[in-house]
PDB file of C-alpha atoms and ligand atoms in Angstrom:
ATOM      1  CA  MET A 783       6.943  33.329 -19.660  1.00  0.00           C
ATOM      2  CA  THR A 784       4.935  32.300 -22.663  1.00  0.00           C
ATOM      3  CA  THR A 785       2.354  29.579 -22.826  1.00  0.00           C
ATOM      4  CA  HIS A 786       4.813  27.637 -24.957  1.00  0.00           C
ATOM      5  CA  THR A 787       7.423  27.658 -22.196  1.00  0.00           C
ATOM      6  CA  PHE A 788       4.834  26.448 -19.684  1.00  0.00           C
ATOM      7  CA  ALA A 789       3.871  23.520 -21.820  1.00  0.00           C
ATOM      8  CA  ARG A 790       7.509  22.528 -22.701  1.00  0.00           C
ATOM      9  CA  PRO A 791       9.450  23.264 -19.512  1.00  0.00           C
ATOM     10  CA  LEU A 792      12.313  20.923 -20.705  1.00  0.00           C
ATOM     11  CA  ALA A 793      12.738  22.458 -24.191  1.00  0.00           C
ATOM     12  CA  GLY A 794      16.485  22.576 -25.059  1.00  0.00           C
ATOM     13  CA  ARG A 795      17.328  19.680 -22.648  1.00  0.00           C
ATOM     14  CA  VAL A 796      18.952  16.404 -23.444  1.00  0.00           C
ATOM     15  CA  ALA A 797      17.612  13.570 -21.312  1.00  0.00           C
ATOM     16  CA  VAL A 798      19.267  10.081 -21.345  1.00  0.00           C
ATOM     17  CA  VAL A 799      16.903   7.385 -20.015  1.00  0.00           C
ATOM     18  CA  THR A 800      18.323   3.915 -19.171  1.00  0.00           C
ATOM     19  CA  GLY A 801      15.676   1.063 -19.261  1.00  0.00           C
ATOM     20  CA  ALA A 802      13.752   2.924 -21.769  1.00  0.00           C
ATOM     21  CA  SER A 803      12.280  -0.053 -23.692  1.00  0.00           C
ATOM     22  CA  SER A 804       9.615  -0.809 -21.063  1.00  0.00           C
ATOM     23  CA  GLY A 805       7.699   0.139 -17.944  1.00  0.00           C
ATOM     24  CA  ILE A 806       8.946   3.262 -15.871  1.00  0.00           C
ATOM     25  CA  GLY A 807      11.804   4.139 -18.336  1.00  0.00           C
ATOM     26  CA  GLU A 808       9.624   3.895 -21.391  1.00  0.00           C
ATOM     27  CA  ALA A 809       6.962   6.121 -19.936  1.00  0.00           C
ATOM     28  CA  THR A 810       9.433   8.655 -18.522  1.00  0.00           C
ATOM     29  CA  ALA A 811      11.168   8.934 -21.932  1.00  0.00           C
ATOM     30  CA  GLU A 812       7.782   9.540 -23.598  1.00  0.00           C
ATOM     31  CA  HIS A 813       6.787  12.082 -20.893  1.00  0.00           C
ATOM     32  CA  LEU A 814      10.201  14.112 -20.884  1.00  0.00           C
ATOM     33  CA  ALA A 815       9.915  14.228 -24.662  1.00  0.00           C
ATOM     34  CA  GLU A 816       6.369  15.650 -24.326  1.00  0.00           C
ATOM     35  CA  LEU A 817       7.772  18.313 -21.896  1.00  0.00           C
ATOM     36  CA  GLY A 818      10.270  19.319 -24.621  1.00  0.00           C
ATOM     37  CA  ALA A 819      13.419  17.360 -23.946  1.00  0.00           C
ATOM     38  CA  HIS A 820      15.383  15.640 -26.715  1.00  0.00           C
ATOM     39  CA  VAL A 821      15.419  12.176 -25.221  1.00  0.00           C
ATOM     40  CA  VAL A 822      18.024   9.472 -25.624  1.00  0.00           C
ATOM     41  CA  ALA A 823      16.399   6.069 -25.170  1.00  0.00           C
ATOM     42  CA  LEU A 824      18.954   3.324 -23.931  1.00  0.00           C
ATOM     43  CA  ALA A 825      18.248  -0.316 -23.231  1.00  0.00           C
ATOM     44  CA  ARG A 826      19.078  -3.658 -24.987  1.00  0.00           C
ATOM     45  CA  ARG A 827      15.980  -4.311 -27.051  1.00  0.00           C
ATOM     46  CA  ALA A 828      16.486  -2.111 -30.072  1.00  0.00           C
ATOM     47  CA  GLU A 829      13.246  -2.719 -31.813  1.00  0.00           C
ATOM     48  CA  ARG A 830      11.403  -1.473 -28.638  1.00  0.00           C
ATOM     49  CA  LEU A 831      13.501   1.508 -28.603  1.00  0.00           C
ATOM     50  CA  ASP A 832      12.943   2.130 -32.338  1.00  0.00           C
ATOM     51  CA  ALA A 833       9.190   1.907 -31.842  1.00  0.00           C
ATOM     52  CA  LEU A 834       9.464   4.524 -28.992  1.00  0.00           C
ATOM     53  CA  VAL A 835      11.385   6.846 -31.160  1.00  0.00           C
ATOM     54  CA  ALA A 836       8.817   6.563 -33.834  1.00  0.00           C
ATOM     55  CA  ARG A 837       5.973   7.429 -31.466  1.00  0.00           C
ATOM     56  CA  VAL A 838       7.874  10.428 -29.950  1.00  0.00           C
ATOM     57  CA  THR A 839       8.640  11.673 -33.395  1.00  0.00           C
ATOM     58  CA  ARG A 840       5.063  11.242 -34.610  1.00  0.00           C
ATOM     59  CA  ALA A 841       3.963  13.155 -31.558  1.00  0.00           C
ATOM     60  CA  GLY A 842       6.210  16.092 -32.552  1.00  0.00           C
ATOM     61  CA  GLY A 843       9.193  15.301 -30.231  1.00  0.00           C
ATOM     62  CA  ARG A 844      12.694  14.384 -30.569  1.00  0.00           C
ATOM     63  CA  ALA A 845      14.352  11.079 -29.584  1.00  0.00           C
ATOM     64  CA  LEU A 846      17.376   8.957 -30.368  1.00  0.00           C
ATOM     65  CA  ALA A 847      17.585   5.138 -29.736  1.00  0.00           C
ATOM     66  CA  LEU A 848      20.923   3.803 -28.450  1.00  0.00           C
ATOM     67  CA  ALA A 849      20.832   0.019 -27.916  1.00  0.00           C
ATOM     68  CA  ALA A 850      23.402  -0.796 -25.208  1.00  0.00           C
ATOM     69  CA  ASP A 851      23.710  -3.134 -22.263  1.00  0.00           C
ATOM     70  CA  VAL A 852      24.460  -0.919 -19.175  1.00  0.00           C
ATOM     71  CA  THR A 853      26.476  -3.751 -17.486  1.00  0.00           C
ATOM     72  CA  ASP A 854      28.966  -3.346 -20.360  1.00  0.00           C
ATOM     73  CA  GLU A 855      31.145  -0.318 -19.308  1.00  0.00           C
ATOM     74  CA  ALA A 856      32.643   0.191 -22.688  1.00  0.00           C
ATOM     75  CA  ALA A 857      29.195   0.080 -24.543  1.00  0.00           C
ATOM     76  CA  VAL A 858      27.867   2.753 -22.186  1.00  0.00           C
ATOM     77  CA  ARG A 859      30.870   4.898 -22.703  1.00  0.00           C
ATOM     78  CA  ALA A 860      30.413   4.632 -26.463  1.00  0.00           C
ATOM     79  CA  ALA A 861      26.810   5.707 -26.064  1.00  0.00           C
ATOM     80  CA  ALA A 862      27.859   8.654 -24.011  1.00  0.00           C
ATOM     81  CA  GLU A 863      30.377   9.593 -26.815  1.00  0.00           C
ATOM     82  CA  ARG A 864      27.492   9.633 -29.301  1.00  0.00           C
ATOM     83  CA  VAL A 865      25.419  11.797 -27.056  1.00  0.00           C
ATOM     84  CA  ALA A 866      28.267  14.256 -26.734  1.00  0.00           C
ATOM     85  CA  ASN A 867      29.087  14.403 -30.472  1.00  0.00           C
ATOM     86  CA  GLU A 868      25.430  14.311 -31.795  1.00  0.00           C
ATOM     87  CA  LEU A 869      23.585  16.349 -29.006  1.00  0.00           C
ATOM     88  CA  GLY A 870      26.203  18.362 -27.261  1.00  0.00           C
ATOM     89  CA  GLY A 871      26.073  16.220 -24.020  1.00  0.00           C
ATOM     90  CA  ALA A 872      23.321  15.132 -21.693  1.00  0.00           C
ATOM     91  CA  ASP A 873      21.978  17.465 -18.998  1.00  0.00           C
ATOM     92  CA  LEU A 874      19.559  14.738 -17.508  1.00  0.00           C
ATOM     93  CA  LEU A 875      20.297  11.182 -16.864  1.00  0.00           C
ATOM     94  CA  PHE A 876      17.445   9.120 -15.537  1.00  0.00           C
ATOM     95  CA  ASN A 877      19.377   5.998 -14.326  1.00  0.00           C
ATOM     96  CA  ASN A 878      16.543   3.501 -14.231  1.00  0.00           C
ATOM     97  CA  ALA A 879      17.378   0.079 -15.672  1.00  0.00           C
ATOM     98  CA  GLY A 880      16.932  -2.590 -13.110  1.00  0.00           C
ATOM     99  CA  VAL A 881      15.727  -6.094 -12.200  1.00  0.00           C
ATOM    100  CA  MET A 882      13.957  -7.593  -9.199  1.00  0.00           C
ATOM    101  CA  LEU A 883      14.563 -11.343  -8.547  1.00  0.00           C
ATOM    102  CA  PRO A 884      13.289 -12.144  -4.977  1.00  0.00           C
ATOM    103  CA  ALA A 885      13.995 -15.493  -3.370  1.00  0.00           C
ATOM    104  CA  PRO A 886      14.729 -16.825   0.253  1.00  0.00           C
ATOM    105  CA  VAL A 887      18.453 -16.460   0.854  1.00  0.00           C
ATOM    106  CA  GLU A 888      18.812 -20.124   1.655  1.00  0.00           C
ATOM    107  CA  GLU A 889      17.916 -21.124  -1.780  1.00  0.00           C
ATOM    108  CA  LEU A 890      21.494 -19.742  -2.787  1.00  0.00           C
ATOM    109  CA  ALA A 891      20.181 -18.189  -6.047  1.00  0.00           C
ATOM    110  CA  THR A 892      23.563 -17.061  -6.792  1.00  0.00           C
ATOM    111  CA  ASP A 893      23.026 -16.284 -10.464  1.00  0.00           C
ATOM    112  CA  GLN A 894      20.067 -13.963  -9.449  1.00  0.00           C
ATOM    113  CA  TRP A 895      22.066 -12.377  -6.730  1.00  0.00           C
ATOM    114  CA  ARG A 896      24.853 -11.501  -9.324  1.00  0.00           C
ATOM    115  CA  HIS A 897      22.267 -10.415 -11.949  1.00  0.00           C
ATOM    116  CA  GLN A 898      20.702  -7.949  -9.505  1.00  0.00           C
ATOM    117  CA  ILE A 899      24.056  -6.596  -8.350  1.00  0.00           C
ATOM    118  CA  ASP A 900      25.559  -6.328 -11.823  1.00  0.00           C
ATOM    119  CA  LEU A 901      22.560  -4.391 -13.248  1.00  0.00           C
ATOM    120  CA  ASN A 902      21.150  -2.432 -10.219  1.00  0.00           C
ATOM    121  CA  ILE A 903      24.553  -1.435  -8.935  1.00  0.00           C
ATOM    122  CA  THR A 904      27.357  -1.933 -11.520  1.00  0.00           C
ATOM    123  CA  GLY A 905      25.108  -0.975 -14.422  1.00  0.00           C
ATOM    124  CA  LEU A 906      24.051   2.068 -12.546  1.00  0.00           C
ATOM    125  CA  MET A 907      27.648   3.015 -11.741  1.00  0.00           C
ATOM    126  CA  ASN A 908      28.547   2.600 -15.513  1.00  0.00           C
ATOM    127  CA  ALA A 909      25.923   5.157 -16.457  1.00  0.00           C
ATOM    128  CA  ILE A 910      27.167   7.473 -13.659  1.00  0.00           C
ATOM    129  CA  GLY A 911      30.749   7.097 -14.983  1.00  0.00           C
ATOM    130  CA  ALA A 912      29.793   7.682 -18.547  1.00  0.00           C
ATOM    131  CA  PHE A 913      27.400  10.597 -18.038  1.00  0.00           C
ATOM    132  CA  VAL A 914      28.465  12.514 -14.825  1.00  0.00           C
ATOM    133  CA  PRO A 915      31.158  14.361 -16.728  1.00  0.00           C
ATOM    134  CA  GLN A 916      28.534  15.524 -19.265  1.00  0.00           C
ATOM    135  CA  LEU A 917      26.104  16.571 -16.502  1.00  0.00           C
ATOM    136  CA  VAL A 918      28.768  18.733 -14.784  1.00  0.00           C
ATOM    137  CA  LYS A 919      29.749  20.226 -17.982  1.00  0.00           C
ATOM    138  CA  THR A 920      26.221  20.943 -19.240  1.00  0.00           C
ATOM    139  CA  ALA A 921      25.331  22.286 -15.718  1.00  0.00           C
ATOM    140  CA  ALA A 922      28.219  24.775 -15.973  1.00  0.00           C
ATOM    141  CA  GLU A 923      27.107  25.911 -19.498  1.00  0.00           C
ATOM    142  CA  ARG A 924      23.292  25.739 -19.025  1.00  0.00           C
ATOM    143  CA  GLY A 925      22.773  26.476 -15.256  1.00  0.00           C
ATOM    144  CA  VAL A 926      21.344  23.141 -14.246  1.00  0.00           C
ATOM    145  CA  ALA A 927      21.593  19.298 -14.845  1.00  0.00           C
ATOM    146  CA  ASP A 928      19.709  16.438 -13.276  1.00  0.00           C
ATOM    147  CA  LEU A 929      20.833  12.825 -12.174  1.00  0.00           C
ATOM    148  CA  VAL A 930      17.702  10.986 -11.075  1.00  0.00           C
ATOM    149  CA  ASN A 931      18.308   7.471  -9.930  1.00  0.00           C
ATOM    150  CA  THR A 932      15.591   4.840  -9.554  1.00  0.00           C
ATOM    151  CA  SER A 933      15.600   3.305  -6.117  1.00  0.00           C
ATOM    152  CA  SER A 934      12.566   1.638  -4.579  1.00  0.00           C
ATOM    153  CA  ILE A 935      10.430   1.712  -1.353  1.00  0.00           C
ATOM    154  CA  ALA A 936      12.360  -1.571  -0.838  1.00  0.00           C
ATOM    155  CA  ALA A 937      15.376   0.712   0.086  1.00  0.00           C
ATOM    156  CA  GLN A 938      13.323   1.780   3.182  1.00  0.00           C
ATOM    157  CA  ASN A 939      11.000  -1.045   4.161  1.00  0.00           C
ATOM    158  CA  ILE A 940      11.480  -4.631   4.906  1.00  0.00           C
ATOM    159  CA  PHE A 941      10.218  -7.173   2.442  1.00  0.00           C
ATOM    160  CA  PRO A 942      10.862 -10.697   3.396  1.00  0.00           C
ATOM    161  CA  ASN A 943      12.877 -12.738   0.637  1.00  0.00           C
ATOM    162  CA  PHE A 944      13.593  -9.526  -1.190  1.00  0.00           C
ATOM    163  CA  ALA A 945      16.891  -8.926   0.607  1.00  0.00           C
ATOM    164  CA  VAL A 946      19.152  -8.691  -2.302  1.00  0.00           C
ATOM    165  CA  TYR A 947      17.023  -6.569  -4.373  1.00  0.00           C
ATOM    166  CA  SER A 948      16.330  -4.252  -1.363  1.00  0.00           C
ATOM    167  CA  ALA A 949      20.031  -4.024  -0.631  1.00  0.00           C
ATOM    168  CA  THR A 950      20.733  -2.844  -4.236  1.00  0.00           C
ATOM    169  CA  LYS A 951      18.074  -0.261  -3.881  1.00  0.00           C
ATOM    170  CA  ALA A 952      19.354   0.866  -0.472  1.00  0.00           C
ATOM    171  CA  TYR A 953      22.657   1.337  -2.162  1.00  0.00           C
ATOM    172  CA  VAL A 954      20.969   3.556  -4.884  1.00  0.00           C
ATOM    173  CA  THR A 955      19.363   5.830  -2.183  1.00  0.00           C
ATOM    174  CA  HIS A 956      22.357   6.129  -0.053  1.00  0.00           C
ATOM    175  CA  LEU A 957      24.555   6.760  -3.007  1.00  0.00           C
ATOM    176  CA  SER A 958      22.152   9.541  -4.250  1.00  0.00           C
ATOM    177  CA  ARG A 959      22.388  11.239  -0.910  1.00  0.00           C
ATOM    178  CA  HIS A 960      26.137  11.334  -1.088  1.00  0.00           C
ATOM    179  CA  LEU A 961      26.421  12.387  -4.669  1.00  0.00           C
ATOM    180  CA  ARG A 962      24.175  15.219  -4.039  1.00  0.00           C
ATOM    181  CA  THR A 963      26.585  16.860  -1.682  1.00  0.00           C
ATOM    182  CA  GLU A 964      29.331  16.566  -4.372  1.00  0.00           C
ATOM    183  CA  LEU A 965      27.275  17.453  -7.425  1.00  0.00           C
ATOM    184  CA  GLY A 966      24.996  20.035  -5.959  1.00  0.00           C
ATOM    185  CA  PRO A 967      27.662  22.787  -5.654  1.00  0.00           C
ATOM    186  CA  LYS A 968      28.172  22.157  -9.343  1.00  0.00           C
ATOM    187  CA  ASN A 969      24.489  22.770 -10.155  1.00  0.00           C
ATOM    188  CA  VAL A 970      23.792  19.052 -10.746  1.00  0.00           C
ATOM    189  CA  ARG A 971      20.679  18.117  -8.800  1.00  0.00           C
ATOM    190  CA  VAL A 972      20.722  14.562  -7.553  1.00  0.00           C
ATOM    191  CA  SER A 973      17.418  12.705  -6.838  1.00  0.00           C
ATOM    192  CA  ALA A 974      16.461   9.285  -5.816  1.00  0.00           C
ATOM    193  CA  VAL A 975      12.956   8.064  -6.871  1.00  0.00           C
ATOM    194  CA  GLU A 976      11.498   5.342  -4.653  1.00  0.00           C
ATOM    195  CA  PRO A 977       8.281   3.912  -6.108  1.00  0.00           C
ATOM    196  CA  GLY A 978       6.032   1.234  -4.446  1.00  0.00           C
ATOM    197  CA  ILE A 979       4.677  -1.301  -6.722  1.00  0.00           C
ATOM    198  CA  VAL A 980       4.297  -0.205 -10.475  1.00  0.00           C
ATOM    199  CA  GLY A 981       2.713  -2.501 -12.901  1.00  0.00           C
ATOM    200  CA  THR A 982       5.510  -3.122 -15.412  1.00  0.00           C
ATOM    201  CA  GLU A 983       7.593  -5.996 -16.835  1.00  0.00           C
ATOM    202  CA  LEU A 984       9.549  -6.116 -13.546  1.00  0.00           C
ATOM    203  CA  GLN A 985       7.173  -8.683 -12.014  1.00  0.00           C
ATOM    204  CA  ASP A 986       7.425 -10.904 -15.169  1.00  0.00           C
ATOM    205  CA  HIS A 987      10.931 -11.867 -14.484  1.00  0.00           C
ATOM    206  CA  VAL A 988      10.100 -13.161 -11.015  1.00  0.00           C
ATOM    207  CA  THR A 989      10.393 -16.858 -10.721  1.00  0.00           C
ATOM    208  CA  ASP A 990       9.965 -17.392  -6.894  1.00  0.00           C
ATOM    209  CA  GLU A 991       6.626 -18.926  -6.166  1.00  0.00           C
ATOM    210  CA  GLY A 992       6.128 -17.199  -2.790  1.00  0.00           C
ATOM    211  CA  ALA A 993       6.933 -13.803  -4.326  1.00  0.00           C
ATOM    212  CA  LEU A 994       4.624 -14.398  -7.200  1.00  0.00           C
ATOM    213  CA  ALA A 995       1.674 -15.230  -4.916  1.00  0.00           C
ATOM    214  CA  TRP A 996       2.448 -12.147  -2.769  1.00  0.00           C
ATOM    215  CA  LEU A 997       2.475  -9.952  -5.908  1.00  0.00           C
ATOM    216  CA  GLU A 998      -0.743 -11.420  -7.139  1.00  0.00           C
ATOM    217  CA  GLY A 999      -2.367 -11.028  -3.792  1.00  0.00           C
ATOM    218  CA  SER A1000      -1.328  -7.388  -3.662  1.00  0.00           C
ATOM    219  CA  LYS A1001      -2.631  -6.743  -7.191  1.00  0.00           C
ATOM    220  CA  GLN A1002      -6.083  -8.011  -6.062  1.00  0.00           C
ATOM    221  CA  ALA A1003      -6.019  -5.989  -2.838  1.00  0.00           C
ATOM    222  CA  MET A1004      -4.905  -2.562  -4.300  1.00  0.00           C
ATOM    223  CA  GLU A1005      -4.573  -0.566  -7.488  1.00  0.00           C
ATOM    224  CA  TRP A1006      -0.905  -0.565  -8.398  1.00  0.00           C
ATOM    225  CA  LEU A1007       0.882   2.590  -9.819  1.00  0.00           C
ATOM    226  CA  THR A1008       1.190   2.920 -13.499  1.00  0.00           C
ATOM    227  CA  PRO A1009       4.510   3.818 -15.161  1.00  0.00           C
ATOM    228  CA  GLN A1010       2.952   7.080 -16.150  1.00  0.00           C
ATOM    229  CA  ASP A1011       2.450   7.977 -12.544  1.00  0.00           C
ATOM    230  CA  VAL A1012       6.183   7.791 -11.944  1.00  0.00           C
ATOM    231  CA  ALA A1013       6.950   9.463 -15.146  1.00  0.00           C
ATOM    232  CA  HIS A1014       4.909  12.474 -14.080  1.00  0.00           C
ATOM    233  CA  ALA A1015       6.899  12.727 -10.714  1.00  0.00           C
ATOM    234  CA  ILE A1016      10.133  12.801 -12.757  1.00  0.00           C
ATOM    235  CA  GLY A1017       8.907  15.392 -15.263  1.00  0.00           C
ATOM    236  CA  PHE A1018       7.846  17.537 -12.245  1.00  0.00           C
ATOM    237  CA  LEU A1019      11.146  17.344 -10.398  1.00  0.00           C
ATOM    238  CA  ALA A1020      13.092  18.093 -13.693  1.00  0.00           C
ATOM    239  CA  SER A1021      10.785  21.001 -14.270  1.00  0.00           C
ATOM    240  CA  LEU A1022      11.519  22.774 -11.027  1.00  0.00           C
ATOM    241  CA  PRO A1023      13.486  26.062 -10.946  1.00  0.00           C
ATOM    242  CA  PRO A1024      17.263  25.216 -10.951  1.00  0.00           C
ATOM    243  CA  ARG A1025      17.651  26.273  -7.364  1.00  0.00           C
ATOM    244  CA  ALA A1026      15.235  23.524  -6.135  1.00  0.00           C
ATOM    245  CA  ASN A1027      16.350  19.870  -5.807  1.00  0.00           C
ATOM    246  CA  LEU A1028      13.563  17.420  -4.831  1.00  0.00           C
ATOM    247  CA  GLN A1029      16.204  14.985  -3.426  1.00  0.00           C
ATOM    248  CA  GLN A1030      14.102  11.930  -2.518  1.00  0.00           C
ATOM    249  CA  VAL A1031      10.673  11.025  -3.880  1.00  0.00           C
ATOM    250  CA  THR A1032       8.676   8.134  -2.480  1.00  0.00           C
ATOM    251  CA  ILE A1033       5.654   7.440  -4.620  1.00  0.00           C
ATOM    252  CA  MET A1034       3.291   4.787  -3.389  1.00  0.00           C
ATOM    253  CA  PRO A1035       0.001   3.181  -4.452  1.00  0.00           C
ATOM    254  CA  THR A1036      -2.277   4.762  -2.190  1.00  0.00           C
ATOM    255  CA  GLY A1037      -3.485   1.370  -0.942  1.00  0.00           C
ATOM    256  CA  GLN A1038       0.012   0.010  -0.325  1.00  0.00           C
ATOM    257  CA  ALA A1039       0.558   0.210   3.455  1.00  0.00           C
ATOM    258  CA  SER A1040       4.337  -0.613   3.472  1.00  0.00           C
TER     259      SER A1040
HETATM  260  N1  NAP B2122       7.713  -1.901 -11.072  1.00  0.00           N
HETATM  261  C1  NAP B2122       7.880  -1.634  -9.813  1.00  0.00           C
HETATM  262  O1  NAP B2122       7.176  -2.040  -8.928  1.00  0.00           O
HETATM  263  C2  NAP B2122       9.113  -0.831  -9.221  1.00  0.00           C
HETATM  264  C3  NAP B2122       9.227  -0.329  -7.940  1.00  0.00           C
HETATM  265  C4  NAP B2122      10.231   0.248  -7.452  1.00  0.00           C
HETATM  266  C5  NAP B2122      11.299   0.402  -8.298  1.00  0.00           C
HETATM  267  N2  NAP B2122      11.375  -0.128  -9.506  1.00  0.00           N
HETATM  268  C6  NAP B2122      12.553   0.015 -10.387  1.00  0.00           C
HETATM  269  O2  NAP B2122      12.201   0.740 -11.488  1.00  0.00           O
HETATM  270  C7  NAP B2122      13.269   0.505 -12.532  1.00  0.00           C
HETATM  271  C8  NAP B2122      12.436   0.156 -13.766  1.00  0.00           C
HETATM  272  O3  NAP B2122      11.760  -1.068 -13.774  1.00  0.00           O
HETATM  273  P1  NAP B2122      10.439  -1.234 -14.331  1.00  0.00           P
HETATM  274  O4  NAP B2122       9.331  -1.596 -13.268  1.00  0.00           O
HETATM  275  O5  NAP B2122      10.070  -0.271 -15.304  1.00  0.00           O
HETATM  276  O6  NAP B2122      10.631  -2.665 -14.971  1.00  0.00           O
HETATM  277  P2  NAP B2122      10.922  -3.168 -16.559  1.00  0.00           P
HETATM  278  O7  NAP B2122       9.634  -2.870 -17.310  1.00  0.00           O
HETATM  279  O8  NAP B2122      11.196  -4.648 -16.522  1.00  0.00           O
HETATM  280  O9  NAP B2122      12.004  -2.271 -17.112  1.00  0.00           O
HETATM  281  C9  NAP B2122      13.354  -2.643 -16.921  1.00  0.00           C
HETATM  282  C10 NAP B2122      14.165  -1.930 -17.958  1.00  0.00           C
HETATM  283  O10 NAP B2122      15.564  -2.066 -17.710  1.00  0.00           O
HETATM  284  C11 NAP B2122      16.069  -2.483 -19.081  1.00  0.00           C
HETATM  285  N3  NAP B2122      17.260  -3.384 -18.861  1.00  0.00           N
HETATM  286  C12 NAP B2122      17.295  -4.623 -18.146  1.00  0.00           C
HETATM  287  N4  NAP B2122      18.543  -5.120 -18.243  1.00  0.00           N
HETATM  288  C13 NAP B2122      19.388  -4.172 -18.870  1.00  0.00           C
HETATM  289  C14 NAP B2122      20.652  -4.052 -19.270  1.00  0.00           C
HETATM  290  N5  NAP B2122      21.550  -5.109 -19.019  1.00  0.00           N
HETATM  291  N6  NAP B2122      21.124  -2.991 -19.961  1.00  0.00           N
HETATM  292  C15 NAP B2122      20.254  -1.959 -20.286  1.00  0.00           C
HETATM  293  N7  NAP B2122      18.980  -1.951 -19.981  1.00  0.00           N
HETATM  294  C16 NAP B2122      18.569  -3.058 -19.302  1.00  0.00           C
HETATM  295  C17 NAP B2122      14.988  -3.327 -19.752  1.00  0.00           C
HETATM  296  O11 NAP B2122      15.245  -3.267 -21.068  1.00  0.00           O
HETATM  297  P3  NAP B2122      15.960  -4.297 -22.059  1.00  0.00           P
HETATM  298  O12 NAP B2122      15.450  -5.651 -21.564  1.00  0.00           O
HETATM  299  O13 NAP B2122      15.480  -4.010 -23.339  1.00  0.00           O
HETATM  300  O14 NAP B2122      17.479  -4.162 -21.790  1.00  0.00           O
HETATM  301  C18 NAP B2122      13.815  -2.399 -19.350  1.00  0.00           C
HETATM  302  O15 NAP B2122      13.774  -1.333 -20.261  1.00  0.00           O
HETATM  303  C19 NAP B2122      14.083  -0.596 -11.880  1.00  0.00           C
HETATM  304  O16 NAP B2122      15.395  -0.120 -11.513  1.00  0.00           O
HETATM  305  C20 NAP B2122      13.341  -1.187 -10.839  1.00  0.00           C
HETATM  306  O17 NAP B2122      14.085  -1.693  -9.836  1.00  0.00           O
HETATM  307  C21 NAP B2122      10.193  -0.752 -10.111  1.00  0.00           C
END
């Protein structure tokens, strides 16, 4: 193996990243491009995606911006068609777009319940529906493909007032375990990544005063993860030999107890 291969283990691969306009998705798109993948950056804010593509290109990488709302099934399918036509299909999907809107259940914040379910579950499924056929096809042709879903430590632990968000992430983790049994035999590795608190725009959308105070306290008490920390974990699992599927990755701030 040459030094070049070591430095760019994902050369020749096509990686679609949802939620690539900020936070974990943006950092992961940049890192996968550094590792040699041709990255497809998907989110709604086109100007942020264009800036990402410009940065990747300046650094010698390759990236394509596709502005789309993942809750719009037809828009995600159209994006997948472009990936098939222009890049020969995706062999990595980082299924990551999501939102966290905690609130006590008795507040009946039904719009926020719906928003989280529509994005974290239905949006995730829209991307799976659009790209899994490509992953199966490219795995057959190239020997391996990856479906990496962003879950959360909230899928495992109990966070009062985060019930709906946590339940959407429990869905993601449990779904991933099931899909692995279906897709693994077809050389598609399936992983669930479960971060603890990462400093991103996720916290900016929170409106609940109690949750905001809890987040602020935790920020003072510990050093949160950075999006790059998670990006490196994803780069690592995608760079493993095709026979190895790191199926569940829980990555926590060292100081976060639960
Ligand atoms: N930060 C944490 O502490 C933490 C911990 C565990 C898990 N997570 C999970 O990590 C994932 C990424 O979150 P983040 O922390 O990086 O937050 P973030 O900075 O807010 O990123 C969320 C991304 O999702 C995109 N997005 C939102 N709605 C969308 C839609 N309808 N269609 C397409 N894209 C959409 C956003 O872009 P646009 O607004 O441009 O569409 C943005 O790129 C989420 O699934 C989150 O639940 C985060």
